[in-house]
Amino acid sequence: MSAIYPISSTLDPVLDVTADAPIGIFDSGIGGLSVALEIARYLPNERFVYYADTANVPYGPREDQDIRELTAHAIEWLYRRGCKAAVVACNTASAFSLDYLRAHYGERFPIIGLVPALKPAVLATKSKTVAVLATPATFRGKLIKDVMTRFAEPAQVKVIPVTCLDLVPFVEAGEQMSPACLATLRLLLQPVVDQGADYLVLGCTHYPFLKSSIQYIFGHKMTLIDSGLAVARQTARVLIKNELLFGSEREENVRIELFVSGQNAEQMQPIIQRLIPDDISWSVNNIEA
């Protein structure tokens, strides 16, 4: 793979981080908060710096190299911010960027990525039919293809891919229960229900924020599953392995510091407030140009 701008071929010196440094989390927008909240619950002593690339969301319709470059820029920003590890809380970005990022940063800056939670759905399905709701770019990546080849095909489980470019903007706008969003979900998922799928894998970190919307339409006809808890557990394992897990209670007032690239912190604040529970403190700021 060719070099990805703006990461240089060599790392500028950054002071060695310690366990009290924050965990970096990146997503194309605010959808990755679904993962951040899972990690925050699982690791209650950790604090987080969250990079939301709201200037370029959504990533789903973008070209592969464009996705790589935007992801590389965001991870480099988190690295230079002094984070001790980074979670690529975006299925689309993970599908194209993990191998390069891990090779570039090495063990000094662990990178945790996402894979749609297809494996547990395959193991649990009784109808032998599951669906994966994800962006077109996620399905172009090799991560989900590998899981389908390794687990779904040997188990003779039918996997129904479902793609849509309209759902992420609904979440970014805080319109999950709007008539337009509900109509889109019904149009997308009714054929899945009709084909007998008993599990729906939410293969984009924005989509857990649509759980209530999906259940409002379809009740409990499908079990909804996402990668959030699995990523939280993997993050804990990586931190323990690298002796970076923070084990003491913190006194900081802010657990999640959000930074948005679209210079739209003020507009995003009420939407974020609806997504983050009251027991987790947070702030949101624009990234300086």
GROMACS .gro file of N, CA and C in nm, residues 49 91 125 141 187 210 236 241 269 284:
model
   30
   49VAL      N    1  -1.064   1.106   2.441
   49VAL     CA    2  -1.065   1.215   2.345
   49VAL      C    3  -1.127   1.160   2.217
   91ASN      N    4  -1.688   0.140   1.122
   91ASN     CA    5  -1.673   0.016   1.045
   91ASN      C    6  -1.614   0.043   0.907
  125THR      N    7  -2.802  -1.782   1.535
  125THR     CA    8  -2.923  -1.787   1.454
  125THR      C    9  -2.989  -1.925   1.455
  141GLY      N   10  -1.481  -0.381   0.193
  141GLY     CA   11  -1.361  -0.413   0.269
  141GLY      C   12  -1.346  -0.562   0.293
  187LEU      N   13  -3.865   0.039   0.466
  187LEU     CA   14  -3.838   0.000   0.328
  187LEU      C   15  -3.716  -0.092   0.321
  210LEU      N   16  -3.017   0.366   1.630
  210LEU     CA   17  -3.143   0.341   1.560
  210LEU      C   18  -3.218   0.221   1.618
  236ALA      N   19  -0.978  -0.322   2.654
  236ALA     CA   20  -0.924  -0.356   2.786
  236ALA      C   21  -0.807  -0.452   2.774
  241LYS      N   22  -0.228  -0.556   2.812
  241LYS     CA   23  -0.108  -0.611   2.748
  241LYS      C   24   0.004  -0.508   2.744
  269GLN      N   25  -2.410   2.019   1.981
  269GLN     CA   26  -2.425   2.003   2.126
  269GLN      C   27  -2.561   1.945   2.168
  284VAL      N   28  -1.775   1.947   2.412
  284VAL     CA   29  -1.754   1.943   2.268
  284VAL      C   30  -1.694   2.074   2.221
   0.00000   0.00000   0.00000
